[in-house]
Amino acid sequence: MERDRNPGTGGETHQHPDAGGDRLTTAQGIPVSDNQNTLKAGPRGPSLLEDFHFREKMFHFDHERIPERVVHARGYAAHGFFEVTDAIPDLTAAHLFGEKGRRVPVFTRFSTVAGNKGSPDLARDVRGFAVKFYTEEGNWDLVGNNIPVFFIQDAMKFPDLIHAAKQEPDRGFPQAQTAHDNFWDFISLMPEAMHMVMWIMSDRTIPRSLRFMEGFGVHTFRFVNAEGKGHFVKFHWKPKVGMQSVLWDEAVKINGADPDFHRRDIWNAIQAGDFPEWELGVQVFDDAFADSFDFDVLDATKLIPEELVPVRIIGRMVLDRLVDNFFAETEQVAFCTQNIVPGIDFTNDPLLQGRNFSYLDTQIKRLGGPNFTHIPINAPRCPMHHFQQDGHMAMHNPKGRANYEPNGWAKGGPRADLKGGFRSFPEEIVGEKRKIRAETFADHYSQARQFYVSQTDIEQGHIADALVFELSKVVALEVRTRMVAHLPHIDADLAAKVADGLGLDGVPTPHTPARKPISDLVASDALSILKNGPDSFAGRKLGLLVTDGIDDDAFDALKEAVEKAGGMVEIVAPKVGGIVTAGGRKVPADQKIDGAPSVLYDAVAILATTEGATALAGMHPARTFVADAFAHAKFIGLSEGTDPLLDAAGVKPDAGVMTIGAAKDAQAFVQTLGALRYWDRKTA
Ligand code: HDE
């Protein structure tokens, strides 16, 4: 695999787009004669204040950072397009959904929530999934997550939630993790969070790749068609290559081996032309369904099972272009939930209503003024006509005399478009003005249970393990106990397992629920990752550990079989310079063994001579390469002669460890890899 094929990193001079040649200048365009030394009075004398070149260079450097996002600080984004595959003009007047085949450009940013900008990618955390659609009728921002529900029901609690999740204020740690007292103290006092707790303790929060996860709009939105008729809608993104997560032990190790694991994965995939793709689906329903549903559709801690309201696929999103400049695009992009287009509307979900204030407000702080829509990544790609003017960094300044409406100059325009302009759905509202939570939001446990019982045994085990791990990091016994006292309402067995894992004296007395939970909601297969995995190795990566003297045919056959299946092979060797095959061919390595633990791969294979395997057996990273792959239930392909390494690693081959001596073995091996893990080993 070529390491880096991005044309932008080929070593050419870093120039501004308008740079005219080779001559270095100041930002004012003044030619520079010396870029190594400050201006001095004598070679050993003091620096002079007069050195405008030095002062400008340092001043600009000092101001390179803008405030990181208060949440979702760490993110990665790419450009692409959205294409309609099933037009829905009957449901919405939104131009972008009006015609099959219609395409609009998108910019999509994925993120973790709690960690700071420099935090590792494999933190156990919700992933942001924010899409900016540059439509012909303005920008629509669908600012969602990879989990369809949220912790809280009312925006009033968001600052508390985030304060509790981020590093504790006195000590400044831990960051990028919820395994600490403040988080679980808060959560255990918030029964409404229990459904989300099941999701965050599941493998959803440790995705293998941003390419292999679902996305959700979370809130109920509204579609409005040309006749003004409204429907409720929930948005879903479904990854074309299926879902996949890592194991917790892998996450912990990946964070050390490659803290940029997720962003590197997106970068490599797009560079290799393996463009990440999702389908956009909608769950559409009316007032009658909303009234009959067990829960309130305005409550963001609830989802609507796909088995109840099927997801209708209406389009696809393909991310096919990396950014040119991380700061200009990924850092400066300003998603705003209130950016919607005619044909789409909000509902009264009190979380969404609060977000509609917060996002605009936060952009002014981060980007420094009201003209952030002038920054190219935020600018609509359709015509704009308004009378807003001036302000910090105004880049698009109108010409002419008229800066108010109505005016009698020119032809009097632009004017509001009564028919085509955005109009809110004319919902009738009556009610007392009060700070209040609706009674219909009072059920906190039923869907938490439904999520749990929808998981496979393996996934249920991971949820229990994650709860035990996180709560074991909590110092205060009362917090651990208070949290576990919620679990009997979700599942008795889960409560018992976690209580036992924490060494509590039995399951604590359950809290009194605000409303009696419904315990017989039907399980939903759509909620499980393992029931919705891939059926091939496409988009996945094999770590191939090799030594000198290996058989050329076995090597070629394996590489070819993986690539034919749409996967990638990364060559790992004792030296980065690579190896020489039995046939005398020099094969460069992508990684030296010390820098490529098997946690970075979806499956591994080892092609080695007996001599090579004996040498590997003496290397700790080579032994853990195999031992970890085995412990993580990965498939392992082996050539003859690898026994010394296996013995040294303490691995006793089972049915998930396969011989790949001949070409046909390679094909069978790669076919097996579609299952991703040999779970029988884990359960055994
Ligand atoms: Fe956000 N959220 N959020 N959020 N959120 C931000 O906006 C906020 C919520 C989400 O890649 C901030 O530009 C409030 C739910 C994503 O740039 C801020 C509430 C969901 C991103 C903000 C929520 C999200 C943000 C910080 C509760 C899933 C990153 C910087 C009422 C549906 C977007 C920024 C990107 C970012 C506020 C809850 C998703 C502070 C007040 C629910 C993906 O405005």
XYZ file of C-alpha atoms and ligand atoms in Angstrom:
728
model
C 0.000 0.000 0.000
C 1.312 3.403 -0.877
C 1.489 5.423 2.274
C 0.309 8.786 1.115
C -1.035 9.607 -2.226
C -2.511 12.960 -1.407
C -1.278 15.341 -4.077
C -1.213 18.097 -1.497
C 1.538 16.482 0.546
C 4.014 15.959 -2.225
C 6.481 18.441 -0.844
C 5.532 21.377 -3.020
C 5.843 24.835 -1.505
C 3.067 25.768 0.922
C 1.557 28.731 -0.847
C -1.522 30.802 -0.585
C -3.760 30.308 -3.572
C -2.982 33.812 -4.778
C 0.791 33.448 -4.329
C 2.429 34.641 -7.480
C 5.895 33.096 -7.449
C 8.897 32.060 -5.462
C 9.592 35.308 -3.654
C 8.771 35.277 0.087
C 6.781 38.320 1.207
C 5.094 39.640 4.340
C 1.325 39.548 4.559
C 1.431 43.109 3.258
C 3.288 41.862 0.174
C 6.633 43.371 1.012
C 9.548 41.233 -0.258
C 11.582 39.618 2.509
C 15.389 39.617 2.379
C 16.167 37.379 5.418
C 13.818 34.847 7.046
C 16.400 33.437 9.494
C 17.407 36.365 11.702
C 15.760 39.222 13.539
C 16.952 42.753 12.923
C 19.730 43.559 15.418
C 21.960 46.421 16.457
C 25.228 44.596 15.805
C 25.611 40.797 15.439
C 25.448 40.239 19.232
C 23.306 43.271 20.011
C 19.616 43.623 21.033
C 16.754 42.979 18.600
C 15.076 46.059 17.236
C 11.354 46.802 17.583
C 11.485 48.190 14.111
C 11.636 44.674 12.626
C 8.113 44.749 11.150
C 8.696 41.442 9.394
C 9.457 39.646 12.679
C 6.600 41.392 14.505
C 4.055 40.516 11.847
C 5.217 36.898 11.624
C 5.075 36.394 15.404
C 1.833 38.331 15.852
C 0.128 36.111 13.303
C 1.498 32.929 14.821
C 0.304 34.003 18.275
C -3.240 34.246 16.903
C -3.409 30.982 14.970
C -5.893 29.276 17.274
C -9.601 29.890 17.595
C -11.531 28.547 20.597
C -12.152 24.841 20.204
C -15.755 23.698 20.243
C -17.053 23.367 23.818
C -18.337 19.944 22.778
C -17.380 17.908 19.700
C -13.960 19.603 19.673
C -12.221 16.674 18.038
C -13.546 16.021 14.587
C -12.771 15.072 11.050
C -14.599 16.001 7.896
C -14.818 15.388 4.187
C -16.652 16.703 1.151
C -19.036 14.728 -0.986
C -22.497 14.696 -2.432
C -26.013 13.652 -1.567
C -28.085 12.050 -4.305
C -31.802 11.348 -4.296
C -32.646 7.718 -5.045
C -36.361 7.963 -4.258
C -37.950 11.400 -4.673
C -40.547 12.415 -2.083
C -42.290 15.592 -3.366
C -45.536 14.260 -1.892
C -44.004 14.495 1.578
C -41.869 17.603 1.407
C -41.486 20.702 -0.714
C -37.731 20.609 -0.008
C -36.109 21.138 -3.406
C -33.257 18.757 -2.644
C -35.624 15.790 -2.322
C -37.753 16.746 -5.342
C -36.344 14.566 -8.105
C -34.622 11.199 -8.429
C -30.953 11.674 -9.340
C -30.777 15.224 -7.980
C -27.427 15.887 -6.318
C -26.314 18.506 -3.837
C -22.818 18.989 -2.410
C -22.338 18.110 1.268
C -19.689 18.614 3.904
C -19.780 16.044 6.722
C -17.960 16.306 10.030
C -17.646 13.412 12.479
C -16.544 14.014 16.027
C -16.265 12.738 19.550
C -18.147 14.763 22.164
C -16.275 15.021 25.434
C -12.582 15.041 24.542
C -10.554 18.123 23.760
C -9.201 18.781 20.290
C -6.102 16.659 20.789
C -7.807 13.697 22.452
C -7.597 10.143 21.081
C -10.085 8.902 18.513
C -11.060 5.690 20.288
C -12.448 7.280 23.443
C -15.657 5.608 24.558
C -17.966 8.362 23.418
C -20.923 9.311 21.265
C -19.859 10.293 17.733
C -21.183 13.469 16.127
C -22.476 13.030 12.588
C -23.075 16.500 11.163
C -23.988 17.045 7.523
C -24.188 20.393 5.777
C -26.216 20.163 2.583
C -25.530 23.070 0.217
C -28.956 23.091 -1.425
C -30.335 25.443 -4.055
C -32.548 26.925 -1.365
C -29.881 27.499 1.213
C -27.900 25.402 3.649
C -29.578 22.618 5.562
C -27.556 21.333 8.509
C -28.559 17.927 9.850
C -26.498 17.926 13.045
C -26.871 14.422 14.398
C -25.090 11.687 16.321
C -24.335 7.994 15.826
C -26.876 7.195 18.538
C -30.589 7.886 17.957
C -31.421 9.117 21.456
C -29.905 11.592 23.879
C -29.085 11.809 27.580
C -31.515 14.550 28.486
C -34.959 15.760 27.512
C -34.663 19.513 27.972
C -31.915 21.862 26.749
C -31.801 23.404 30.232
C -29.731 20.426 31.416
C -27.120 20.446 28.625
C -24.488 22.590 30.378
C -24.807 20.345 33.470
C -24.442 17.191 31.395
C -21.362 18.467 29.597
C -19.752 19.873 32.737
C -20.205 16.481 34.383
C -18.799 14.591 31.397
C -15.731 16.693 30.675
C -12.633 16.855 32.884
C -13.379 17.696 36.510
C -12.875 21.417 37.192
C -10.519 21.206 40.149
C -8.048 18.684 38.689
C -8.416 19.140 34.944
C -8.749 15.408 34.273
C -9.794 12.888 33.108
C -10.485 14.033 29.595
C -12.191 12.156 26.780
C -13.758 9.643 29.097
C -16.840 9.255 31.186
C -15.203 6.806 33.595
C -15.094 9.211 36.532
C -17.120 10.279 39.552
C -18.659 13.506 38.264
C -20.166 11.903 35.192
C -21.738 8.964 37.015
C -22.777 11.129 39.946
C -24.818 13.291 37.567
C -26.097 10.426 35.416
C -27.208 8.364 38.395
C -29.331 11.336 39.491
C -30.921 11.591 36.012
C -33.199 8.609 35.344
C -34.075 10.069 31.930
C -30.494 9.229 30.833
C -30.908 5.459 31.306
C -31.823 4.661 27.716
C -28.767 6.568 26.468
C -26.640 4.856 29.127
C -27.412 1.511 27.520
C -26.275 2.886 24.146
C -23.066 4.471 25.438
C -22.105 1.330 27.330
C -22.666 -0.677 24.151
C -20.136 -1.048 21.349
C -21.766 1.894 19.508
C -19.388 4.215 21.331
C -16.234 2.427 20.133
C -16.774 2.247 16.366
C -14.090 0.549 14.286
C -14.327 3.320 11.721
C -16.433 6.409 11.193
C -17.301 4.723 7.898
C -18.902 1.783 9.716
C -21.417 3.570 11.892
C -24.989 4.742 11.606
C -26.102 8.337 11.992
C -29.345 9.777 13.308
C -31.061 13.151 13.311
C -32.266 12.163 16.816
C -35.147 14.651 17.129
C -38.464 14.325 15.426
C -38.557 16.902 12.627
C -41.361 17.851 10.304
C -41.727 17.512 6.553
C -44.107 20.004 4.939
C -45.262 19.489 1.352
C -46.273 22.090 -1.257
C -49.901 21.997 -0.065
C -48.770 22.789 3.461
C -49.543 19.310 4.773
C -47.158 18.177 7.507
C -45.725 14.795 8.533
C -43.345 13.935 11.333
C -39.979 12.581 10.251
C -36.887 11.014 11.803
C -33.650 10.833 9.797
C -31.309 7.822 9.621
C -27.911 7.312 7.948
C -27.042 3.676 7.195
C -23.452 2.751 6.298
C -23.257 0.881 3.006
C -20.577 -1.481 4.327
C -22.444 -2.444 7.499
C -21.670 -1.634 11.104
C -18.591 -2.653 13.054
C -17.049 -1.801 16.394
C -13.836 -2.643 18.198
C -13.516 -4.360 21.562
C -12.770 -2.221 24.604
C -9.315 -3.751 25.049
C -8.585 -2.876 21.423
C -9.819 0.696 21.905
C -7.485 1.194 24.847
C -4.517 -0.072 22.828
C -5.416 1.727 19.592
C -5.423 5.011 21.486
C -1.755 4.462 22.280
C -0.696 2.971 18.953
C -2.550 5.456 16.762
C -4.535 8.223 18.483
C -5.599 9.384 15.002
C -6.972 5.973 14.044
C -10.343 7.239 12.835
C -9.169 10.257 10.920
C -6.360 8.267 9.307
C -8.915 5.643 8.294
C -11.130 8.205 6.507
C -8.087 9.822 4.903
C -6.752 6.474 3.631
C -10.129 5.287 2.377
C -10.812 8.440 0.371
C -7.285 8.525 -0.987
C -7.594 4.901 -2.065
C -10.836 5.734 -3.893
C -12.868 3.574 -1.501
C -15.379 6.344 -0.829
C -17.395 6.113 2.380
C -21.081 5.893 1.630
C -24.335 5.996 3.589
C -27.970 5.697 2.681
C -30.325 8.343 3.997
C -33.544 6.900 5.328
C -36.640 8.482 6.806
C -39.254 7.280 9.232
C -42.351 9.232 8.337
C -45.468 9.218 10.493
C -48.525 11.306 11.234
C -50.348 12.657 14.266
C -52.433 9.499 14.560
C -49.290 7.374 14.959
C -47.728 9.916 17.321
C -50.859 9.835 19.493
C -50.943 6.034 19.567
C -47.223 5.537 20.271
C -46.248 4.440 23.801
C -43.990 7.478 24.218
C -43.908 11.139 23.287
C -42.308 11.705 19.867
C -41.011 15.050 21.154
C -38.924 13.277 23.803
C -35.348 12.874 22.487
C -34.648 10.036 24.938
C -36.961 7.798 22.892
C -36.712 6.225 19.464
C -39.287 4.719 17.186
C -38.367 1.095 16.439
C -37.836 0.454 12.746
C -40.093 -2.564 13.036
C -42.921 -0.166 13.969
C -42.247 2.551 11.385
C -39.950 1.238 8.635
C -37.037 3.312 7.422
C -37.640 4.360 3.825
C -34.375 4.897 1.939
C -34.554 8.100 -0.116
C -30.966 8.869 -1.028
C -27.283 8.247 -0.582
C -24.314 10.276 0.573
C -20.830 9.659 -0.788
C -17.762 11.321 0.701
C -15.231 11.534 -2.107
C -12.976 14.485 -1.383
C -10.618 15.364 1.442
C -10.296 18.910 2.639
C -7.520 21.101 1.234
C -6.953 22.774 4.557
C -8.023 21.341 7.901
C -8.369 24.691 9.664
C -10.220 26.508 6.908
C -12.774 23.759 6.477
C -12.992 21.238 9.323
C -12.239 23.698 12.087
C -14.172 26.674 10.758
C -17.279 24.858 9.622
C -20.229 26.183 11.605
C -23.108 23.759 11.842
C -26.363 25.263 13.070
C -29.476 23.233 13.778
C -31.571 26.241 12.862
C -30.317 26.038 9.263
C -33.281 24.417 7.576
C -34.821 24.878 4.161
C -38.424 25.268 2.939
C -40.160 21.890 3.229
C -38.454 20.941 6.513
C -39.420 22.297 9.928
C -38.710 21.870 13.609
C -40.984 20.290 16.161
C -41.451 21.353 19.766
C -38.860 18.897 21.089
C -37.480 21.020 23.954
C -33.952 19.804 23.290
C -34.081 20.871 19.660
C -35.599 24.218 20.543
C -32.689 24.918 22.869
C -30.143 23.811 20.277
C -31.564 26.309 17.835
C -30.332 29.062 20.126
C -27.019 27.478 21.087
C -25.442 26.778 17.707
C -25.686 30.314 16.365
C -24.496 31.685 19.656
C -21.495 29.368 19.783
C -20.361 30.290 16.245
C -20.114 33.939 17.166
C -17.756 33.028 19.989
C -15.710 30.584 17.945
C -15.496 32.450 14.685
C -15.406 35.903 16.162
C -18.280 37.788 14.596
C -21.499 37.746 12.638
C -19.881 37.252 9.227
C -18.969 33.584 9.614
C -21.272 32.848 6.670
C -18.690 34.636 4.511
C -16.129 31.913 5.227
C -16.201 29.709 2.123
C -17.017 26.448 3.956
C -20.069 28.089 5.544
C -21.240 30.141 2.575
C -24.333 28.903 0.789
C -23.773 27.841 -2.807
C -26.998 29.469 -3.966
C -27.684 33.153 -4.637
C -28.134 35.299 -1.500
C -29.809 38.683 -1.304
C -30.221 40.531 1.948
C -29.442 43.850 3.551
C -27.114 42.716 6.311
C -23.875 44.657 6.178
C -20.541 45.479 7.802
C -19.196 43.858 10.967
C -15.876 42.151 11.626
C -14.178 40.657 8.588
C -16.978 41.436 6.138
C -15.848 39.775 2.914
C -18.868 40.098 0.657
C -19.859 43.717 0.589
C -22.780 44.926 -1.456
C -22.362 47.653 -4.035
C -24.771 50.535 -4.551
C -26.996 52.709 -2.439
C -29.824 50.535 -1.233
C -29.207 48.875 2.125
C -32.786 48.713 3.414
C -36.072 47.228 2.378
C -38.412 48.452 1.010
C -36.440 50.807 -1.168
C -37.320 52.594 -4.367
C -33.900 52.315 -5.976
C -33.115 49.964 -8.810
C -36.182 47.745 -9.280
C -36.970 47.756 -5.594
C -35.750 44.200 -4.890
C -34.986 41.917 -3.310
C -38.333 41.305 -1.613
C -39.764 38.435 0.430
C -41.251 35.567 -1.571
C -44.616 34.888 0.022
C -45.090 31.590 -1.791
C -41.624 30.098 -2.124
C -40.039 31.555 0.995
C -39.605 29.562 4.193
C -42.788 29.372 6.215
C -43.235 27.659 9.535
C -45.775 24.877 9.794
C -48.836 26.685 11.168
C -49.216 24.497 14.224
C -51.811 25.698 16.718
C -50.335 26.204 20.161
C -52.198 26.787 23.426
C -50.838 26.439 26.904
C -49.899 28.054 30.148
C -46.524 29.772 30.286
C -44.628 27.625 32.813
C -41.237 26.013 33.392
C -42.450 22.450 33.119
C -41.719 18.924 31.869
C -44.563 17.089 30.077
C -46.089 14.100 31.905
C -45.670 12.151 28.664
C -41.880 12.274 29.143
C -42.009 10.383 32.452
C -41.064 6.858 31.335
C -37.311 6.356 31.729
C -36.625 2.641 31.634
C -38.822 0.872 29.060
C -36.755 1.627 25.976
C -33.513 1.100 27.903
C -34.749 -2.437 28.478
C -35.895 -2.793 24.885
C -32.400 -1.829 23.674
C -30.758 -4.295 26.045
C -32.951 -7.264 25.127
C -32.433 -6.537 21.421
C -28.706 -7.251 21.678
C -26.945 -10.566 21.078
C -25.456 -12.345 24.125
C -22.013 -11.072 23.185
C -23.240 -7.482 23.014
C -25.097 -7.802 26.303
C -21.862 -9.051 27.839
C -20.037 -5.978 26.525
C -22.628 -3.655 28.086
C -22.222 -5.312 31.473
C -18.413 -5.221 31.161
C -18.449 -1.545 30.191
C -20.634 -0.623 33.167
C -18.347 -2.540 35.507
C -15.256 -0.915 33.976
C -16.623 2.645 34.153
C -18.090 2.319 37.631
C -14.879 0.723 38.879
C -13.160 4.016 38.040
C -15.684 5.825 40.254
C -14.200 6.354 43.707
C -17.394 7.075 45.658
C -19.170 3.872 46.615
C -22.471 5.732 46.979
C -22.304 6.791 43.320
C -21.621 3.237 42.145
C -24.480 1.933 44.253
C -26.873 4.678 43.153
C -26.153 3.888 39.515
C -26.615 0.148 39.888
C -29.959 0.775 41.623
C -31.358 1.835 38.219
C -30.439 -1.400 36.492
C -33.113 -3.771 37.914
C -35.703 -1.736 35.980
C -33.773 -2.506 32.792
C -32.800 -6.138 33.304
C -32.428 -8.180 36.479
C -29.585 -10.254 35.096
C -27.661 -7.138 34.006
C -28.121 -5.620 37.459
C -26.838 -8.804 39.099
C -23.809 -9.032 36.793
C -22.792 -5.426 37.364
C -23.324 -5.616 41.117
C -21.182 -8.747 41.198
C -18.510 -7.219 38.936
C -18.240 -4.274 41.308
C -18.159 -6.471 44.367
C -21.293 -4.862 45.847
C -23.160 -6.706 48.582
C -25.944 -7.754 46.242
C -28.148 -5.660 43.956
C -29.149 -2.411 45.702
C -32.810 -1.570 46.289
C -34.124 -0.176 42.981
C -35.080 3.505 42.742
C -38.775 4.275 42.561
C -39.588 4.935 38.910
C -41.593 8.049 37.986
C -43.768 5.796 35.851
C -44.046 2.020 35.871
C -41.835 0.684 33.061
C -43.285 -1.388 30.228
C -41.359 -4.647 30.352
C -42.652 -6.387 27.230
C -41.661 -4.052 24.373
C -40.753 -6.203 21.390
C -37.010 -6.640 20.707
C -35.735 -4.757 17.662
C -32.986 -6.377 15.586
C -32.119 -3.015 14.045
C -30.633 -1.956 17.401
C -27.861 -4.559 17.364
C -24.523 -4.040 15.625
C -23.734 -7.718 15.263
C -27.081 -8.406 13.615
C -26.273 -5.682 11.083
C -22.645 -6.319 10.239
C -21.060 -6.629 6.792
C -21.199 -9.707 4.600
C -17.695 -9.345 3.192
C -14.254 -7.977 4.004
C -14.847 -4.906 1.792
C -13.456 -1.728 3.317
C -11.575 -3.704 5.982
C -7.858 -4.123 6.553
C -5.638 -7.187 6.890
C -2.362 -6.830 8.796
C 0.104 -9.122 7.051
C 3.215 -9.944 9.074
C 6.023 -11.213 6.840
C 9.664 -12.291 7.040
C 12.430 -12.867 4.523
C 12.242 -15.955 2.369
C 8.448 -16.353 2.164
C 6.771 -18.073 -0.726
C 5.973 -15.635 -3.546
C 2.802 -17.392 -4.655
C 1.307 -17.539 -1.160
C 2.026 -13.839 -0.698
C 0.583 -12.804 -4.062
C -2.493 -15.002 -3.693
C -3.373 -13.586 -0.299
C -2.898 -9.982 -1.362
C -4.937 -10.516 -4.466
C -7.771 -12.270 -2.629
C -8.080 -9.461 -0.076
C -8.003 -6.749 -2.709
C -10.516 -8.612 -4.832
C -12.870 -8.622 -1.853
C -12.489 -4.829 -1.615
C -10.171 -4.960 1.395
C -6.713 -3.524 2.007
C -3.483 -5.234 3.014
C -0.896 -3.542 5.183
C 2.528 -5.189 5.206
C 4.157 -5.455 8.627
C 7.784 -6.588 8.894
C 10.689 -6.606 11.346
C 12.154 -3.658 9.406
C 10.304 -0.927 7.522
C 12.650 -1.458 4.592
C 10.745 -4.683 4.028
C 11.697 -8.237 3.155
C 13.059 -10.321 0.297
C 10.859 -13.220 -0.813
C 12.082 -16.726 -1.703
C 11.928 -15.609 -5.320
C 14.298 -12.733 -4.574
C 11.660 -9.998 -4.766
C 12.010 -7.003 -2.477
C 8.715 -6.160 -0.751
C 8.709 -2.873 1.178
C 6.818 -2.790 4.468
C 4.135 -0.273 5.421
C 4.921 -0.679 9.106
C 7.693 -1.881 11.379
C 6.271 -4.472 13.775
C 6.764 -2.249 16.846
C 4.419 0.384 15.378
C 1.740 -1.941 14.104
C 0.035 -3.943 16.844
C -2.717 -6.200 15.567
C -5.407 -3.986 17.155
C -5.000 -1.760 14.082
C -6.343 -4.531 11.818
C -9.607 -6.341 11.254
C -7.782 -9.627 10.738
C -4.167 -10.716 10.566
C -2.052 -13.180 8.644
C 1.513 -14.322 9.143
C 3.668 -15.558 6.322
C 7.036 -16.625 7.682
C 9.765 -19.195 7.249
C 10.629 -21.308 10.299
C 13.760 -19.234 10.663
C 11.774 -16.012 10.341
C 9.153 -17.191 12.843
C 11.895 -18.116 15.296
C 13.310 -14.614 15.027
C 9.815 -13.112 15.486
C 9.314 -15.316 18.552
C 12.102 -13.353 20.213
C 10.358 -10.011 19.631
C 7.748 -8.888 22.164
C 5.724 -6.842 19.636
C 5.525 -9.881 17.331
C 4.336 -12.126 20.161
C 1.644 -9.639 21.244
C 0.666 -9.194 17.578
C -0.494 -12.807 17.533
C -1.576 -13.120 21.142
C -3.775 -10.005 20.940
C -5.291 -10.969 17.595
C -6.201 -14.307 19.174
C -7.553 -12.740 22.363
C -9.626 -10.292 20.328
C -11.362 -13.160 18.517
C -9.796 -12.267 15.189
C -9.283 -14.615 12.320
C -5.642 -15.503 11.832
C -4.135 -16.862 8.620
C -0.839 -18.758 8.872
C 1.759 -20.211 6.541
C 3.654 -23.390 7.392
C 6.575 -22.715 9.667
C 4.943 -20.182 11.973
C 4.730 -22.555 14.966
C 7.691 -21.077 16.870
C 5.919 -17.711 17.004
C 2.576 -19.238 17.984
C 4.192 -21.262 20.747
C 6.048 -18.226 22.070
C 2.767 -16.257 22.033
C 0.961 -19.057 23.856
C -1.620 -19.427 21.084
C -3.249 -22.814 20.535
C -4.880 -22.742 17.089
C -8.645 -23.251 16.836
C -11.074 -23.130 13.904
C -10.528 -19.357 13.564
C -6.844 -19.935 12.825
C -6.472 -21.054 9.218
C -3.660 -22.290 7.014
C -3.026 -20.179 3.938
C -0.266 -22.019 2.129
C -1.894 -22.246 -1.282
C -3.854 -19.831 -3.468
C -7.175 -21.567 -2.860
C -6.585 -21.384 0.884
C -6.237 -17.621 0.529
C -9.623 -17.308 -1.110
C -11.336 -19.438 1.523
C -9.603 -17.442 4.261
C -10.737 -14.103 2.833
C -14.279 -15.367 2.464
C -14.288 -16.308 6.140
C -13.035 -12.842 7.062
C -16.434 -11.379 6.146
C -17.643 -12.589 9.554
C -14.990 -10.253 11.065
C -14.531 -12.194 14.269
C -14.494 -15.788 15.386
C -16.861 -15.191 18.284
C -16.929 -18.862 19.277
C -13.449 -18.366 20.686
C -14.679 -15.487 22.823
C -17.720 -17.314 24.092
C -15.678 -20.456 24.726
Fe -24.753 19.753 20.037
N -23.590 21.416 20.192
N -25.905 20.442 21.554
N -25.891 18.047 20.033
N -23.642 19.049 18.582
C -22.501 21.665 19.443
O -22.016 23.700 18.403
C -25.894 21.695 22.019
C -26.959 17.768 20.814
C -23.862 17.929 17.851
O -19.111 18.959 13.787
C -21.965 23.053 19.643
O -20.641 24.340 16.738
C -26.964 21.886 22.956
C -27.697 16.638 20.313
C -22.814 17.744 16.882
O -19.113 21.098 14.242
C -22.954 23.661 20.636
C -27.599 20.677 23.052
C -27.018 16.258 19.196
C -21.971 18.836 17.046
C -23.915 22.514 20.868
C -26.935 19.787 22.165
C -25.889 17.140 19.041
C -22.513 19.630 18.120
C -20.524 23.153 20.044
C -28.777 20.298 23.933
C -27.351 15.083 18.267
C -20.688 19.123 16.310
C -19.796 23.706 18.835
C -29.890 21.147 23.831
C -28.633 15.197 17.639
C -20.916 19.827 15.014
C -20.812 23.943 17.852
C -19.610 19.977 14.279
C -21.951 20.818 18.559
C -24.983 22.653 21.668
C -27.309 18.418 22.052
C -24.943 16.990 17.968
C -22.376 24.205 21.917
C -27.256 23.165 23.687
C -28.985 16.041 20.891
C -22.672 16.621 15.886
O -23.630 24.741 20.079
